[in-house]
């Protein structure tokens, strides 16, 4: 009797990567699938020993998982690595789905809409025995994925050993007053026409910096990570602002949190060479300002020369970020050791005290 077919299939990232698409509940419609990517180096456990700990990675808006180097970095720290292309993103945007034009990719009315995606990914990880009994689970998120991860951690206390955030979108650009001013009108519009696409995409000098089809070094599928972003919808933007307000009130996460971010932002409508070494998407001052709102154990690492996704920066910068990430992952569960690790080169380190914000 032949064995049933393996539900994991070779992934577009090549050898060492497998993917599995799962059907979700009706709450994710009309985008009804999520895709989990698993890093299996040479289909053998690293160093001949199966990992006990695991990382689950969440991408940002208008994005998907493509950083194979990050997966190998986590594997080097002794973690099984999984990444999730959320519904309406990445590997779920097949040619058929794109041809049908099924709603705006990336649209959501609540970041909790992705709870089913995360639950499905964790179920597949459990089938692989990860994390093992007594092992550690770390949720990792970039940009909007970092905001989503933080709110998920707050709704699911006790599930994680740590939260690793890469330029998480914790606050509005410039100041919290921007979000406060937008919320009332945007909330009304989101209730009436939540999925109506605003035909104004964000021009991305960032794409120019990272894509090998422009002037960067990363192989990016332009269908899944478009140069000018997905269409913005009122429901999605309202969901982000509500999530940011929740962060500002204090999440009180009782796990270690690592926040990695560029040392500076440079957000302009016109091109500048400074954009090759700065965050051109988010205001890093707001990220650093709101990082303490996450919980009492937050470590912030700032990197000179980093771009929006710190782990896509030029090699010397991302190597420093990788060193810090590995040191932090290895130190989880060993009190006093996370801060004992010296930050890598080209970094500035701050570990701000926790403060519970009372801002609305």
CSV table of C-alpha atoms in Angstrom, one decimal:
chain,number,residue,atom,x,y,z
A,1,UNK,CA,0.0,0.0,0.0
A,2,UNK,CA,1.5,3.3,-1.1
A,3,UNK,CA,2.0,6.2,1.4
A,4,UNK,CA,-0.3,9.2,1.1
A,5,UNK,CA,1.1,12.1,-0.9
A,6,UNK,CA,3.1,14.6,1.1
A,7,UNK,CA,0.9,17.7,1.6
A,8,UNK,CA,4.1,19.8,1.7
A,9,UNK,CA,5.4,20.8,-1.8
A,10,UNK,CA,8.7,22.3,-2.9
A,11,UNK,CA,8.6,26.0,-2.4
A,12,UNK,CA,9.6,28.8,-4.8
A,13,UNK,CA,12.6,29.6,-2.5
A,14,UNK,CA,14.2,26.4,-3.7
A,15,UNK,CA,16.0,23.5,-1.9
A,16,UNK,CA,15.4,23.4,1.8
A,17,UNK,CA,12.0,25.0,1.7
A,18,UNK,CA,8.6,23.4,1.5
A,19,UNK,CA,5.1,25.0,1.4
A,20,UNK,CA,1.6,24.0,2.3
A,21,UNK,CA,-1.6,25.8,1.6
A,22,UNK,CA,-4.5,25.4,4.0
A,23,UNK,CA,-8.2,26.4,3.7
A,24,UNK,CA,-9.5,28.8,6.2
A,25,UNK,CA,-12.9,29.5,7.7
A,26,UNK,CA,-15.5,31.8,6.1
A,27,UNK,CA,-14.2,34.8,8.0
A,28,UNK,CA,-11.3,35.2,5.6
A,29,UNK,CA,-13.5,35.3,2.4
A,30,UNK,CA,-13.1,36.0,-0.4
A,31,UNK,CA,-9.4,35.2,0.1
A,32,UNK,CA,-9.8,31.8,1.7
A,33,UNK,CA,-6.4,30.3,2.0
A,34,UNK,CA,-3.2,30.8,3.9
A,35,UNK,CA,0.2,29.3,3.0
A,36,UNK,CA,2.8,28.1,5.5
A,37,UNK,CA,6.5,27.9,4.4
A,38,UNK,CA,8.8,25.6,6.3
A,39,UNK,CA,12.6,25.6,6.3
A,40,UNK,CA,14.0,22.1,6.3
A,41,UNK,CA,17.7,22.4,5.6
A,42,UNK,CA,18.6,19.5,3.3
A,43,UNK,CA,15.6,17.7,4.9
A,44,UNK,CA,17.9,16.9,7.9
A,45,UNK,CA,17.9,18.4,11.3
A,46,UNK,CA,20.7,21.0,11.9
A,47,UNK,CA,23.8,19.5,13.4
A,48,UNK,CA,22.1,16.1,13.4
A,49,UNK,CA,19.7,17.1,16.1
A,50,UNK,CA,16.0,18.0,15.7
A,51,UNK,CA,15.1,21.4,17.0
A,52,UNK,CA,12.9,21.7,20.1
A,53,UNK,CA,12.1,25.4,19.6
A,54,UNK,CA,10.3,27.1,16.8
A,55,UNK,CA,9.8,30.5,15.1
A,56,UNK,CA,6.7,31.6,13.2
A,57,UNK,CA,7.2,34.6,11.0
A,58,UNK,CA,4.5,37.1,9.8
A,59,UNK,CA,5.3,39.5,6.9
A,60,UNK,CA,4.1,43.1,6.5
A,61,UNK,CA,1.6,44.7,4.2
A,62,UNK,CA,1.9,44.3,0.4
A,63,UNK,CA,4.5,41.7,1.2
A,64,UNK,CA,5.2,38.0,1.6
A,65,UNK,CA,7.9,35.7,2.9
A,66,UNK,CA,11.0,35.6,0.7
A,67,UNK,CA,14.0,36.0,3.0
A,68,UNK,CA,15.7,32.6,3.0
A,69,UNK,CA,18.7,34.0,4.8
A,70,UNK,CA,16.5,34.9,7.8
A,71,UNK,CA,15.2,31.3,7.9
A,72,UNK,CA,18.8,30.0,8.0
A,73,UNK,CA,19.7,32.5,10.7
A,74,UNK,CA,16.9,31.2,13.0
A,75,UNK,CA,17.9,27.6,12.2
A,76,UNK,CA,21.5,28.4,13.2
A,77,UNK,CA,20.1,29.5,16.6
A,78,UNK,CA,18.6,26.1,17.0
A,79,UNK,CA,15.0,26.9,16.0
A,80,UNK,CA,12.7,25.3,13.5
A,81,UNK,CA,11.6,28.1,11.1
A,82,UNK,CA,8.1,28.6,9.7
A,83,UNK,CA,6.7,31.6,7.8
A,84,UNK,CA,3.1,32.4,7.1
A,85,UNK,CA,1.8,34.1,3.9
A,86,UNK,CA,-1.5,35.5,5.3
A,87,UNK,CA,-4.8,35.2,3.4
A,88,UNK,CA,-4.9,37.7,0.6
A,89,UNK,CA,-1.1,37.9,0.3
A,90,UNK,CA,1.8,36.2,-1.4
A,91,UNK,CA,1.6,32.6,-2.4
A,92,UNK,CA,-2.2,32.7,-2.0
A,93,UNK,CA,-2.4,35.2,-4.8
A,94,UNK,CA,-2.3,32.6,-7.6
A,95,UNK,CA,-2.8,33.5,-11.2
A,96,UNK,CA,-6.4,32.4,-10.9
A,97,UNK,CA,-7.1,34.5,-7.8
A,98,UNK,CA,-5.5,37.5,-9.4
A,99,UNK,CA,-7.4,37.0,-12.7
A,100,UNK,CA,-10.7,36.8,-10.8
A,101,UNK,CA,-9.9,40.1,-9.0
A,102,UNK,CA,-11.3,38.7,-5.7
A,103,UNK,CA,-11.4,41.9,-3.5
A,104,UNK,CA,-8.3,43.9,-2.7
A,105,UNK,CA,-5.2,41.9,-1.7
A,106,UNK,CA,-4.3,42.6,1.9
A,107,UNK,CA,-7.7,43.9,2.9
A,108,UNK,CA,-8.8,43.3,6.4
A,109,UNK,CA,-11.2,45.1,8.8
A,110,UNK,CA,-9.5,43.8,12.0
A,111,UNK,CA,-6.0,42.5,12.5
A,112,UNK,CA,-7.6,39.7,14.6
A,113,UNK,CA,-8.9,38.4,11.2
A,114,UNK,CA,-5.5,36.7,10.9
A,115,UNK,CA,-6.0,34.6,14.1
A,116,UNK,CA,-7.3,31.7,11.9
A,117,UNK,CA,-4.2,31.9,9.7
A,118,UNK,CA,-1.9,31.8,12.8
A,119,UNK,CA,-3.9,29.0,14.3
A,120,UNK,CA,-3.6,27.0,11.1
A,121,UNK,CA,0.2,27.5,11.0
A,122,UNK,CA,0.6,26.5,14.6
A,123,UNK,CA,-1.4,23.3,13.9
A,124,UNK,CA,0.9,22.4,11.1
A,125,UNK,CA,3.9,23.1,13.3
A,126,UNK,CA,2.4,20.8,16.0
A,127,UNK,CA,2.1,18.1,13.4
A,128,UNK,CA,5.9,18.4,13.0
A,129,UNK,CA,6.3,18.2,16.7
A,130,UNK,CA,7.3,21.9,17.1
A,131,UNK,CA,7.7,23.3,19.5
A,132,UNK,CA,8.6,20.1,21.3
A,133,UNK,CA,7.4,19.6,24.9
A,134,UNK,CA,9.3,22.1,27.0
A,135,UNK,CA,10.4,23.9,23.8
A,136,UNK,CA,10.0,27.6,23.1
A,137,UNK,CA,7.7,29.3,20.6
A,138,UNK,CA,8.6,32.7,19.2
A,139,UNK,CA,6.4,34.8,17.0
A,140,UNK,CA,8.3,37.1,14.7
A,141,UNK,CA,6.7,39.9,12.7
A,142,UNK,CA,7.7,42.7,10.3
A,143,UNK,CA,6.0,46.1,10.0
A,144,UNK,CA,2.2,45.5,9.9
A,145,UNK,CA,3.0,41.9,10.7
A,146,UNK,CA,4.8,43.1,13.8
A,147,UNK,CA,1.7,45.0,14.9
A,148,UNK,CA,-0.4,41.9,14.2
A,149,UNK,CA,2.0,39.7,16.1
A,150,UNK,CA,2.0,42.0,19.2
A,151,UNK,CA,-1.8,42.1,19.4
A,152,UNK,CA,-2.0,38.3,18.9
A,153,UNK,CA,0.4,37.8,21.8
A,154,UNK,CA,-1.8,40.0,24.0
A,155,UNK,CA,-4.9,38.0,23.1
A,156,UNK,CA,-3.1,34.7,23.7
A,157,UNK,CA,-1.1,35.0,27.0
A,158,UNK,CA,1.1,32.1,27.9
A,159,UNK,CA,1.5,30.8,24.4
A,160,UNK,CA,4.9,32.4,23.5
A,161,UNK,CA,8.4,32.4,25.0
A,162,UNK,CA,9.3,35.6,23.1
A,163,UNK,CA,8.2,38.1,20.5
A,164,UNK,CA,10.7,39.4,17.9
A,165,UNK,CA,9.7,42.5,16.0
A,166,UNK,CA,11.4,44.0,12.9
A,167,UNK,CA,10.3,47.6,12.4
A,168,UNK,CA,6.8,47.0,13.8
A,169,UNK,CA,4.2,49.6,12.9
A,170,UNK,CA,3.4,50.7,16.4
A,171,UNK,CA,2.4,54.3,15.8
A,172,UNK,CA,1.3,56.8,13.2
A,173,UNK,CA,3.8,58.7,11.2
A,174,UNK,CA,4.9,61.9,12.9
A,175,UNK,CA,2.8,61.7,16.1
A,176,UNK,CA,-0.1,60.0,17.7
A,177,UNK,CA,-2.2,63.1,16.9
A,178,UNK,CA,-2.2,62.1,13.2
A,179,UNK,CA,-4.0,58.8,14.0
A,180,UNK,CA,-6.3,60.5,16.5
A,181,UNK,CA,-7.4,63.0,13.9
A,182,UNK,CA,-8.1,60.4,11.3
A,183,UNK,CA,-9.9,57.8,13.4
A,184,UNK,CA,-13.4,59.4,13.6
A,185,UNK,CA,-13.9,60.0,9.9
A,186,UNK,CA,-12.1,56.9,8.8
A,187,UNK,CA,-14.2,54.8,11.2
A,188,UNK,CA,-17.4,56.1,9.6
A,189,UNK,CA,-16.1,55.4,6.1
A,190,UNK,CA,-14.9,51.9,7.2
A,191,UNK,CA,-18.4,51.1,8.5
A,192,UNK,CA,-20.0,52.1,5.2
A,193,UNK,CA,-17.6,51.0,2.6
A,194,UNK,CA,-14.8,49.0,4.3
A,195,UNK,CA,-13.5,47.3,1.2
A,196,UNK,CA,-13.7,50.1,-1.3
A,197,UNK,CA,-10.3,50.5,-2.8
A,198,UNK,CA,-8.7,54.0,-2.7
A,199,UNK,CA,-7.0,54.2,-6.0
A,200,UNK,CA,-3.9,55.8,-4.5
A,201,UNK,CA,-1.1,53.4,-4.0
A,202,UNK,CA,2.0,54.2,-2.1
A,203,UNK,CA,5.0,54.9,-4.3
A,204,UNK,CA,7.9,52.8,-2.9
A,205,UNK,CA,11.4,54.0,-3.2
A,206,UNK,CA,12.0,51.1,-0.8
A,207,UNK,CA,11.3,48.6,-3.6
A,208,UNK,CA,14.1,50.3,-5.6
A,209,UNK,CA,16.5,49.7,-2.8
A,210,UNK,CA,15.7,46.0,-2.1
A,211,UNK,CA,14.5,44.4,-5.4
A,212,UNK,CA,17.0,42.8,-7.7
A,213,UNK,CA,14.7,43.9,-10.5
A,214,UNK,CA,15.6,47.5,-9.6
A,215,UNK,CA,18.8,48.4,-7.7
A,216,UNK,CA,18.7,45.9,-4.8
A,217,UNK,CA,19.8,42.3,-4.2
A,218,UNK,CA,16.7,40.4,-3.3
A,219,UNK,CA,14.6,38.2,-5.7
A,220,UNK,CA,11.1,39.5,-5.2
A,221,UNK,CA,8.0,38.4,-7.2
A,222,UNK,CA,6.3,41.7,-8.3
A,223,UNK,CA,2.9,40.0,-8.3
A,224,UNK,CA,3.2,39.3,-4.5
A,225,UNK,CA,5.3,42.3,-3.5
A,226,UNK,CA,4.3,45.1,-6.0
A,227,UNK,CA,6.4,48.2,-6.4
A,228,UNK,CA,3.6,50.6,-5.6
A,229,UNK,CA,1.8,48.6,-2.9
A,230,UNK,CA,-1.7,47.1,-2.8
A,231,UNK,CA,-4.7,49.4,-3.0
A,232,UNK,CA,-5.5,51.0,0.4
A,233,UNK,CA,-9.0,50.3,1.8
A,234,UNK,CA,-10.7,52.2,4.6
A,235,UNK,CA,-11.3,49.0,6.5
A,236,UNK,CA,-7.7,48.1,6.5
A,237,UNK,CA,-6.4,51.5,7.5
A,238,UNK,CA,-9.0,51.7,10.3
A,239,UNK,CA,-7.9,48.3,11.6
A,240,UNK,CA,-4.3,49.5,11.8
A,241,UNK,CA,-5.2,52.7,13.6
A,242,UNK,CA,-7.4,50.8,16.1
A,243,UNK,CA,-4.5,48.3,16.7
A,244,UNK,CA,-2.0,51.1,17.3
A,245,UNK,CA,-4.4,52.8,19.8
A,246,UNK,CA,-4.5,49.5,21.7
A,247,UNK,CA,-0.7,49.3,21.8
A,248,UNK,CA,-0.5,52.9,23.1
A,249,UNK,CA,-2.7,51.9,26.0
A,250,UNK,CA,-0.2,49.3,27.0
A,251,UNK,CA,-0.2,45.5,26.2
A,252,UNK,CA,1.7,44.4,29.3
A,253,UNK,CA,3.1,41.4,27.4
A,254,UNK,CA,4.8,39.1,30.0
A,255,UNK,CA,7.4,37.7,27.6
A,256,UNK,CA,10.7,39.1,26.4
A,257,UNK,CA,10.3,41.4,23.3
A,258,UNK,CA,13.1,42.2,20.8
A,259,UNK,CA,12.5,45.3,18.6
A,260,UNK,CA,15.0,45.8,15.7
A,261,UNK,CA,14.7,49.0,13.8
A,262,UNK,CA,16.7,51.4,11.6
A,263,UNK,CA,18.5,54.3,13.4
A,264,UNK,CA,16.7,56.8,11.2
A,265,UNK,CA,13.8,57.4,8.8
A,266,UNK,CA,13.9,59.3,5.5
A,267,UNK,CA,10.4,59.5,4.1
A,268,UNK,CA,10.0,61.8,1.1
A,269,UNK,CA,8.0,61.7,-2.2
A,270,UNK,CA,11.2,62.2,-4.2
A,271,UNK,CA,14.3,59.9,-4.4
A,272,UNK,CA,17.4,60.5,-2.3
A,273,UNK,CA,20.5,58.5,-1.9
A,274,UNK,CA,19.9,58.6,1.8
A,275,UNK,CA,17.1,56.2,1.2
A,276,UNK,CA,19.6,53.4,0.8
A,277,UNK,CA,20.4,53.5,4.5
A,278,UNK,CA,17.2,54.6,6.2
A,279,UNK,CA,13.6,53.4,6.9
A,280,UNK,CA,11.6,55.0,4.0
A,281,UNK,CA,8.3,53.5,5.1
A,282,UNK,CA,7.8,54.1,8.9
A,283,UNK,CA,8.7,56.7,11.4
A,284,UNK,CA,11.3,54.9,13.6
A,285,UNK,CA,10.9,57.6,16.3
A,286,UNK,CA,7.4,56.4,16.8
A,287,UNK,CA,8.5,52.8,16.9
A,288,UNK,CA,11.0,53.5,19.6
A,289,UNK,CA,8.5,55.7,21.5
A,290,UNK,CA,5.9,53.0,21.6
A,291,UNK,CA,8.2,50.0,22.1
A,292,UNK,CA,7.9,50.3,25.9
A,293,UNK,CA,4.1,50.1,25.6
A,294,UNK,CA,4.5,46.4,24.7
A,295,UNK,CA,5.6,45.1,28.1
A,296,UNK,CA,8.1,45.2,30.9
A,297,UNK,CA,10.9,43.3,29.1
A,298,UNK,CA,11.6,45.1,25.8
A,299,UNK,CA,15.0,45.3,24.2
A,300,UNK,CA,15.4,47.8,21.4
A,301,UNK,CA,18.3,47.6,18.9
A,302,UNK,CA,18.8,50.4,16.4
A,303,UNK,CA,21.0,49.9,13.3
A,304,UNK,CA,22.9,52.7,11.5
A,305,UNK,CA,22.4,52.2,7.8
A,306,UNK,CA,19.4,49.8,8.0
A,307,UNK,CA,16.4,50.0,5.7
A,308,UNK,CA,12.8,49.4,6.6
A,309,UNK,CA,13.2,45.6,6.9
A,310,UNK,CA,16.4,45.5,8.9
A,311,UNK,CA,17.1,42.0,7.7
A,312,UNK,CA,17.1,43.2,4.1
A,313,UNK,CA,19.7,45.9,4.7
A,314,UNK,CA,23.2,45.9,3.2
A,315,UNK,CA,25.2,42.9,4.3
A,316,UNK,CA,27.3,44.4,7.1
A,317,UNK,CA,24.1,45.9,8.7
A,318,UNK,CA,22.0,42.8,8.4
A,319,UNK,CA,24.8,40.6,9.7
A,320,UNK,CA,24.9,42.7,12.9
A,321,UNK,CA,21.1,42.4,13.1
A,322,UNK,CA,21.3,38.6,12.6
A,323,UNK,CA,24.0,38.4,15.4
A,324,UNK,CA,21.7,40.2,17.8
A,325,UNK,CA,18.7,38.1,16.8
A,326,UNK,CA,20.6,34.8,17.3
A,327,UNK,CA,22.0,36.0,20.7
A,328,UNK,CA,18.5,37.0,21.8
A,329,UNK,CA,16.9,33.7,20.6
A,330,UNK,CA,19.5,31.6,22.4
A,331,UNK,CA,19.2,33.6,25.6
A,332,UNK,CA,15.4,33.1,25.9
A,333,UNK,CA,14.6,31.3,29.1
A,334,UNK,CA,18.0,32.1,30.7
A,335,UNK,CA,17.4,35.2,32.9
A,336,UNK,CA,20.1,37.8,32.7
A,337,UNK,CA,21.8,36.6,29.6
A,338,UNK,CA,19.9,38.5,26.9
A,339,UNK,CA,21.4,41.8,28.0
A,340,UNK,CA,24.8,40.2,28.6
A,341,UNK,CA,25.2,39.7,24.9
A,342,UNK,CA,27.0,42.7,23.3
A,343,UNK,CA,25.1,44.2,20.4
A,344,UNK,CA,26.7,43.6,17.0
A,345,UNK,CA,28.7,46.2,15.1
A,346,UNK,CA,26.9,49.2,13.6
A,347,UNK,CA,24.2,49.0,16.3
A,348,UNK,CA,23.1,51.3,19.1
A,349,UNK,CA,21.3,49.6,21.9
A,350,UNK,CA,18.6,50.9,24.2
A,351,UNK,CA,16.4,49.0,26.6
A,352,UNK,CA,13.8,51.5,27.7
A,353,UNK,CA,11.9,51.0,31.0
A,354,UNK,CA,8.3,49.8,30.7
A,355,UNK,CA,5.7,52.5,31.0
A,356,UNK,CA,2.0,51.9,30.7
A,357,UNK,CA,0.6,54.6,28.5
A,358,UNK,CA,-2.7,56.3,29.3
A,359,UNK,CA,-3.1,57.9,26.0
A,360,UNK,CA,-6.4,57.4,24.2
